């Protein structure tokens, strides 16, 4: 589906594509009704990888999207299991 396509776009080399995919996921995550499907699509791991391994606009957009996605407790559990809280603290100085 569309969510899986956006998650796949987070893995490409082109910075602009990554930044735009993360921005699109951020906008989708504004509607809490989408958060469960986003978790199933792998958004937490995909966005966390961008925060961890990228810099610039892509990293910023991914961090903002991730903050919205983990409002759902099930997604927050995935973030914790991936040591994502520590990664966010290290890279985004939260």
Tab-separated table of N, CA, C and O in Angstrom:
chain	number	residue	atom	x	y	z
A	1	UNK	N	0.797	-1.193	0.000
A	1	UNK	CA	0.000	0.000	0.000
A	1	UNK	C	0.839	1.257	0.000
A	1	UNK	O	2.070	1.206	-0.096
A	2	UNK	N	0.189	2.346	0.130
A	2	UNK	CA	0.857	3.649	0.096
A	2	UNK	C	1.826	3.836	1.262
A	2	UNK	O	2.920	4.380	1.082
A	3	UNK	N	1.441	3.374	2.452
A	3	UNK	CA	2.331	3.528	3.606
A	3	UNK	C	3.618	2.741	3.406
A	3	UNK	O	4.712	3.249	3.685
A	4	UNK	N	3.494	1.519	2.910
A	4	UNK	CA	4.682	0.704	2.668
A	4	UNK	C	5.592	1.337	1.622
A	4	UNK	O	6.824	1.275	1.736
A	5	UNK	N	4.994	1.968	0.625
A	5	UNK	CA	5.775	2.651	-0.406
A	5	UNK	C	6.549	3.825	0.193
A	5	UNK	O	7.728	4.034	-0.122
A	6	UNK	N	5.899	4.579	1.062
A	6	UNK	CA	6.591	5.693	1.720
A	6	UNK	C	7.708	5.199	2.632
A	6	UNK	O	8.785	5.796	2.683
A	7	UNK	N	7.467	4.110	3.348
A	7	UNK	CA	8.513	3.540	4.208
A	7	UNK	C	9.692	3.085	3.343
A	7	UNK	O	10.848	3.323	3.694
A	8	UNK	N	9.417	2.465	2.212
A	8	UNK	CA	10.489	2.053	1.300
A	8	UNK	C	11.265	3.266	0.782
A	8	UNK	O	12.492	3.194	0.618
A	9	UNK	N	10.582	4.365	0.550
A	9	UNK	CA	11.245	5.582	0.062
A	9	UNK	C	12.223	6.148	1.082
A	9	UNK	O	13.163	6.862	0.720
A	10	UNK	N	12.040	5.814	2.353
A	10	UNK	CA	12.968	6.275	3.388
A	10	UNK	C	14.348	5.647	3.234
A	10	UNK	O	15.328	6.143	3.782
A	11	UNK	N	14.440	4.553	2.472
A	11	UNK	CA	15.702	3.820	2.336
A	11	UNK	C	16.495	4.186	1.089
A	11	UNK	O	17.587	3.652	0.880
A	12	UNK	N	15.996	5.079	0.257
A	12	UNK	CA	16.730	5.424	-0.960
A	12	UNK	C	17.871	6.386	-0.646
A	12	UNK	O	17.928	6.977	0.437
A	13	UNK	N	18.775	6.540	-1.581
A	13	UNK	CA	19.946	7.401	-1.371
A	13	UNK	C	19.619	8.894	-1.458
A	13	UNK	O	20.248	9.703	-0.796
A	14	UNK	N	18.676	9.246	-2.307
A	14	UNK	CA	18.400	10.661	-2.584
A	14	UNK	C	17.814	11.363	-1.361
A	14	UNK	O	16.741	11.004	-0.875
A	15	UNK	N	18.518	12.358	-0.887
A	15	UNK	CA	18.109	13.089	0.313
A	15	UNK	C	16.718	13.705	0.178
A	15	UNK	O	15.922	13.664	1.101
A	16	UNK	N	16.435	14.270	-0.991
A	16	UNK	CA	15.133	14.901	-1.202
A	16	UNK	C	13.985	13.915	-1.106
A	16	UNK	O	12.932	14.232	-0.546
A	17	UNK	N	14.181	12.729	-1.643
A	17	UNK	CA	13.145	11.697	-1.580
A	17	UNK	C	12.896	11.303	-0.139
A	17	UNK	O	11.748	11.190	0.309
A	18	UNK	N	13.960	11.098	0.616
A	18	UNK	CA	13.839	10.713	2.027
A	18	UNK	C	13.125	11.801	2.811
A	18	UNK	O	12.199	11.527	3.584
A	19	UNK	N	13.527	13.035	2.617
A	19	UNK	CA	12.903	14.148	3.327
A	19	UNK	C	11.431	14.289	3.007
A	19	UNK	O	10.608	14.513	3.901
A	20	UNK	N	11.092	14.129	1.737
A	20	UNK	CA	9.688	14.246	1.335
A	20	UNK	C	8.853	13.074	1.839
A	20	UNK	O	7.701	13.258	2.244
A	21	UNK	N	9.414	11.870	1.821
A	21	UNK	CA	8.685	10.703	2.347
A	21	UNK	C	8.426	10.876	3.837
A	21	UNK	O	7.324	10.597	4.329
A	22	UNK	N	9.434	11.354	4.569
A	22	UNK	CA	9.266	11.575	6.005
A	22	UNK	C	8.222	12.665	6.265
A	22	UNK	O	7.402	12.544	7.183
A	23	UNK	N	8.232	13.712	5.450
A	23	UNK	CA	7.232	14.771	5.594
A	23	UNK	C	5.833	14.232	5.332
A	23	UNK	O	4.883	14.537	6.067
A	24	UNK	N	5.682	13.419	4.293
A	24	UNK	CA	4.377	12.829	3.990
A	24	UNK	C	3.894	11.964	5.149
A	24	UNK	O	2.723	12.038	5.555
A	25	UNK	N	4.798	11.171	5.724
A	25	UNK	CA	4.415	10.335	6.874
A	25	UNK	C	4.039	11.201	8.073
A	25	UNK	O	3.118	10.871	8.822
A	26	UNK	N	4.730	12.308	8.237
A	26	UNK	CA	4.406	13.247	9.319
A	26	UNK	C	2.979	13.764	9.146
A	26	UNK	O	2.201	13.800	10.106
A	27	UNK	N	2.621	14.140	7.938
A	27	UNK	CA	1.276	14.664	7.679
A	27	UNK	C	0.211	13.585	7.882
A	27	UNK	O	-0.854	13.860	8.445
A	28	UNK	N	0.506	12.366	7.449
A	28	UNK	CA	-0.431	11.254	7.640
A	28	UNK	C	-0.619	10.977	9.130
A	28	UNK	O	-1.722	10.687	9.589
A	29	UNK	N	0.454	11.101	9.900
A	29	UNK	CA	0.401	10.833	11.336
A	29	UNK	C	-0.357	11.896	12.110
A	29	UNK	O	-0.687	11.692	13.283
A	30	UNK	N	-0.658	13.030	11.475
A	30	UNK	CA	-1.459	14.054	12.154
A	30	UNK	C	-2.841	13.520	12.523
A	30	UNK	O	-3.452	14.003	13.474
A	31	UNK	N	-3.328	12.538	11.768
A	31	UNK	CA	-4.628	11.922	12.046
A	31	UNK	C	-4.371	10.651	12.842
A	31	UNK	O	-3.852	9.663	12.313
A	32	UNK	N	-4.734	10.671	14.122
A	32	UNK	CA	-4.445	9.533	14.997
A	32	UNK	C	-5.105	8.246	14.520
A	32	UNK	O	-4.667	7.149	14.876
A	33	UNK	N	-6.125	8.345	13.687
A	33	UNK	CA	-6.764	7.146	13.137
A	33	UNK	C	-5.806	6.361	12.240
A	33	UNK	O	-6.032	5.180	11.988
A	34	UNK	N	-4.740	6.991	11.775
A	34	UNK	CA	-3.773	6.334	10.889
A	34	UNK	C	-2.633	5.636	11.635
A	34	UNK	O	-1.871	4.884	11.026
A	35	UNK	N	-2.496	5.877	12.923
A	35	UNK	CA	-1.300	5.441	13.640
A	35	UNK	C	-1.149	3.926	13.722
A	35	UNK	O	-0.035	3.412	13.635
A	36	UNK	N	-2.239	3.199	13.873
A	36	UNK	CA	-2.128	1.746	13.947
A	36	UNK	C	-1.610	1.184	12.625
A	36	UNK	O	-0.691	0.355	12.594
A	37	UNK	N	-2.183	1.638	11.518
A	37	UNK	CA	-1.739	1.179	10.203
A	37	UNK	C	-0.285	1.573	9.950
A	37	UNK	O	0.479	0.816	9.337
A	38	UNK	N	0.114	2.734	10.430
A	38	UNK	CA	1.493	3.172	10.255
A	38	UNK	C	2.450	2.250	11.001
A	38	UNK	O	3.531	1.932	10.506
A	39	UNK	N	2.049	1.819	12.175
A	39	UNK	CA	2.863	0.870	12.920
A	39	UNK	C	3.008	-0.444	12.174
A	39	UNK	O	4.107	-1.001	12.058
A	40	UNK	N	1.901	-0.939	11.633
A	40	UNK	CA	1.926	-2.203	10.878
A	40	UNK	C	2.796	-2.091	9.625
A	40	UNK	O	3.405	-3.058	9.200
A	41	UNK	N	2.856	-0.900	9.043
A	41	UNK	CA	3.627	-0.687	7.810
A	41	UNK	C	5.128	-0.546	8.067
A	41	UNK	O	5.901	-0.453	7.112
A	42	UNK	N	5.544	-0.519	9.323
A	42	UNK	CA	6.965	-0.415	9.630
A	42	UNK	C	7.490	1.002	9.737
A	42	UNK	O	8.700	1.234	9.641
A	43	UNK	N	6.589	1.943	9.965
A	43	UNK	CA	6.999	3.352	10.029
A	43	UNK	C	7.986	3.632	11.157
A	43	UNK	O	8.901	4.431	10.981
A	44	UNK	N	7.809	2.991	12.299
A	44	UNK	CA	8.685	3.288	13.435
A	44	UNK	C	10.136	2.955	13.084
A	44	UNK	O	11.023	3.802	13.210
A	45	UNK	N	10.386	1.744	12.617
A	45	UNK	CA	11.757	1.341	12.286
A	45	UNK	C	12.308	2.166	11.127
A	45	UNK	O	13.476	2.579	11.155
A	46	UNK	N	11.482	2.421	10.113
A	46	UNK	CA	11.944	3.186	8.960
A	46	UNK	C	12.330	4.613	9.316
A	46	UNK	O	13.386	5.099	8.907
A	47	UNK	N	11.478	5.264	10.086
A	47	UNK	CA	11.760	6.641	10.491
A	47	UNK	C	12.950	6.703	11.443
A	47	UNK	O	13.782	7.605	11.353
A	48	UNK	N	13.036	5.738	12.358
A	48	UNK	CA	14.154	5.714	13.297
A	48	UNK	C	15.480	5.560	12.557
A	48	UNK	O	16.468	6.212	12.908
A	49	UNK	N	15.510	4.737	11.523
A	49	UNK	CA	16.736	4.563	10.740
A	49	UNK	C	17.162	5.879	10.106
A	49	UNK	O	18.363	6.189	10.049
A	50	UNK	N	16.208	6.669	9.645
A	50	UNK	CA	16.544	7.971	9.058
A	50	UNK	C	17.117	8.894	10.126
A	50	UNK	O	18.140	9.553	9.911
A	51	UNK	N	16.484	8.932	11.278
A	51	UNK	CA	16.993	9.776	12.374
A	51	UNK	C	18.417	9.358	12.736
A	51	UNK	O	19.284	10.199	12.967
A	52	UNK	N	18.652	8.062	12.761
A	52	UNK	CA	19.936	7.526	13.202
A	52	UNK	C	21.045	7.723	12.167
A	52	UNK	O	22.181	8.028	12.532
A	53	UNK	N	20.737	7.578	10.888
A	53	UNK	CA	21.784	7.519	9.871
A	53	UNK	C	21.833	8.693	8.903
A	53	UNK	O	22.758	8.763	8.091
A	54	UNK	N	20.874	9.576	8.954
A	54	UNK	CA	20.849	10.724	8.035
A	54	UNK	C	21.052	12.018	8.813
A	54	UNK	O	20.971	12.044	10.032
A	55	UNK	N	21.252	13.070	8.086
A	55	UNK	CA	21.354	14.407	8.679
A	55	UNK	C	20.487	15.347	7.842
A	55	UNK	O	20.005	14.987	6.789
A	56	UNK	N	20.327	16.555	8.324
A	56	UNK	CA	19.623	17.562	7.552
A	56	UNK	C	18.110	17.441	7.622
A	56	UNK	O	17.546	16.970	8.618
A	57	UNK	N	17.476	17.878	6.547
A	57	UNK	CA	16.015	17.965	6.503
A	57	UNK	C	15.360	16.594	6.670
A	57	UNK	O	14.359	16.459	7.359
A	58	UNK	N	15.942	15.575	6.059
A	58	UNK	CA	15.386	14.238	6.191
A	58	UNK	C	15.349	13.784	7.638
A	58	UNK	O	14.344	13.239	8.107
A	59	UNK	N	16.430	14.026	8.356
A	59	UNK	CA	16.493	13.645	9.769
A	59	UNK	C	15.457	14.417	10.584
A	59	UNK	O	14.749	13.840	11.408
A	60	UNK	N	15.353	15.706	10.327
A	60	UNK	CA	14.400	16.539	11.056
A	60	UNK	C	12.968	16.081	10.788
A	60	UNK	O	12.172	15.902	11.722
A	61	UNK	N	12.627	15.886	9.519
A	61	UNK	CA	11.272	15.448	9.171
A	61	UNK	C	10.964	14.083	9.774
A	61	UNK	O	9.853	13.844	10.256
A	62	UNK	N	11.947	13.184	9.738
A	62	UNK	CA	11.743	11.851	10.300
A	62	UNK	C	11.529	11.928	11.814
A	62	UNK	O	10.672	11.227	12.364
A	63	UNK	N	12.276	12.769	12.485
A	63	UNK	CA	12.109	12.933	13.932
A	63	UNK	C	10.732	13.461	14.283
A	63	UNK	O	10.081	12.974	15.227
A	64	UNK	N	10.267	14.433	13.524
A	64	UNK	CA	8.936	14.992	13.775
A	64	UNK	C	7.847	13.972	13.482
A	64	UNK	O	6.869	13.856	14.234
A	65	UNK	N	8.011	13.218	12.395
A	65	UNK	CA	7.034	12.178	12.063
A	65	UNK	C	7.014	11.103	13.139
A	65	UNK	O	5.950	10.660	13.573
A	66	UNK	N	8.184	10.696	13.569
A	66	UNK	CA	8.287	9.643	14.577
A	66	UNK	C	7.626	10.069	15.882
A	66	UNK	O	6.928	9.278	16.522
A	67	UNK	N	7.806	11.319	16.254
A	67	UNK	CA	7.178	11.824	17.478
A	67	UNK	C	5.656	11.693	17.409
A	67	UNK	O	5.002	11.407	18.419
A	68	UNK	N	5.101	11.865	16.235
A	68	UNK	CA	3.645	11.727	16.082
A	68	UNK	C	3.229	10.257	16.047
A	68	UNK	O	2.227	9.876	16.640
A	69	UNK	N	3.993	9.435	15.340
A	69	UNK	CA	3.641	8.021	15.188
A	69	UNK	C	3.628	7.302	16.538
A	69	UNK	O	2.783	6.449	16.783
A	70	UNK	N	4.535	7.667	17.418
A	70	UNK	CA	4.629	6.958	18.700
A	70	UNK	C	3.631	7.460	19.737
A	70	UNK	O	3.665	7.021	20.884
A	71	UNK	N	2.718	8.321	19.338
A	71	UNK	CA	1.623	8.689	20.242
A	71	UNK	C	0.750	7.472	20.537
A	71	UNK	O	0.100	7.411	21.570
A	72	UNK	N	0.755	6.511	19.614
A	72	UNK	CA	0.038	5.250	19.840
A	72	UNK	C	0.956	4.339	20.654
A	72	UNK	O	2.107	4.115	20.300
A	73	UNK	N	0.459	3.810	21.765
A	73	UNK	CA	1.290	3.045	22.692
A	73	UNK	C	1.973	1.857	22.018
A	73	UNK	O	3.142	1.576	22.288
A	74	UNK	N	1.264	1.160	21.135
A	74	UNK	CA	1.886	0.025	20.447
A	74	UNK	C	3.106	0.429	19.637
A	74	UNK	O	4.095	-0.304	19.577
A	75	UNK	N	3.050	1.597	19.027
A	75	UNK	CA	4.193	2.105	18.263
A	75	UNK	C	5.319	2.538	19.192
A	75	UNK	O	6.498	2.345	18.882
A	76	UNK	N	4.963	3.091	20.353
A	76	UNK	CA	5.978	3.474	21.341
A	76	UNK	C	6.710	2.238	21.857
A	76	UNK	O	7.925	2.263	22.075
A	77	UNK	N	5.987	1.138	22.014
A	77	UNK	CA	6.627	-0.111	22.453
A	77	UNK	C	7.651	-0.578	21.429
A	77	UNK	O	8.736	-1.051	21.798
A	78	UNK	N	7.329	-0.454	20.148
A	78	UNK	CA	8.282	-0.811	19.096
A	78	UNK	C	9.500	0.095	19.185
A	78	UNK	O	10.645	-0.369	19.102
A	79	UNK	N	9.292	1.384	19.383
A	79	UNK	CA	10.408	2.330	19.506
A	79	UNK	C	11.315	1.942	20.666
A	79	UNK	O	12.538	1.917	20.525
A	80	UNK	N	10.711	1.614	21.797
A	80	UNK	CA	11.515	1.211	22.968
A	80	UNK	C	12.305	-0.065	22.671
A	80	UNK	O	13.476	-0.172	23.042
A	81	UNK	N	11.667	-1.035	22.021
A	81	UNK	CA	12.334	-2.301	21.709
A	81	UNK	C	13.536	-2.093	20.783
A	81	UNK	O	14.513	-2.841	20.856
A	82	UNK	N	13.466	-1.079	19.940
A	82	UNK	CA	14.561	-0.764	19.009
A	82	UNK	C	15.591	0.181	19.629
A	82	UNK	O	16.479	0.669	18.925
A	83	UNK	N	15.469	0.454	20.936
A	83	UNK	CA	16.328	1.417	21.637
A	83	UNK	C	16.220	2.797	21.017
A	83	UNK	O	17.173	3.570	21.004
A	84	UNK	N	15.041	3.084	20.498
A	84	UNK	CA	14.821	4.333	19.802
A	84	UNK	C	14.834	5.564	20.671
A	84	UNK	O	15.230	6.640	20.220
A	85	UNK	N	14.423	5.421	21.925
A	85	UNK	CA	14.433	6.581	22.815
A	85	UNK	C	15.866	7.065	23.003
A	85	UNK	O	16.154	8.268	22.925
A	86	UNK	N	16.789	6.114	23.183
A	86	UNK	CA	18.206	6.480	23.348
A	86	UNK	C	18.749	7.117	22.066
A	86	UNK	O	19.494	8.083	22.119
A	87	UNK	N	18.348	6.564	20.914
A	87	UNK	CA	18.817	7.114	19.641
A	87	UNK	C	18.298	8.534	19.457
A	87	UNK	O	19.044	9.435	19.075
A	88	UNK	N	17.020	8.736	19.751
A	88	UNK	CA	16.450	10.089	19.623
A	88	UNK	C	17.167	11.066	20.556
A	88	UNK	O	17.484	12.188	20.159
A	89	UNK	N	17.423	10.645	21.776
A	89	UNK	CA	18.118	11.520	22.712
A	89	UNK	C	19.516	11.872	22.210
A	89	UNK	O	19.950	13.017	22.327
A	90	UNK	N	20.209	10.920	21.630
A	90	UNK	CA	21.571	11.156	21.155
A	90	UNK	C	21.617	12.063	19.935
A	90	UNK	O	22.481	12.934	19.843
A	91	UNK	N	20.693	11.866	19.002
A	91	UNK	CA	20.773	12.578	17.728
A	91	UNK	C	19.971	13.861	17.682
A	91	UNK	O	20.291	14.758	16.930
A	92	UNK	N	18.914	13.918	18.444
A	92	UNK	CA	18.048	15.094	18.383
A	92	UNK	C	18.099	15.951	19.622
A	92	UNK	O	17.456	16.969	19.724
A	93	UNK	N	18.873	15.498	20.598
A	93	UNK	CA	19.057	16.270	21.840
A	93	UNK	C	17.706	16.621	22.482
A	93	UNK	O	17.452	17.750	22.847
A	94	UNK	N	16.843	15.603	22.584
A	94	UNK	CA	15.504	15.824	23.167
A	94	UNK	C	15.627	15.870	24.664
A	94	UNK	O	16.240	15.049	25.277
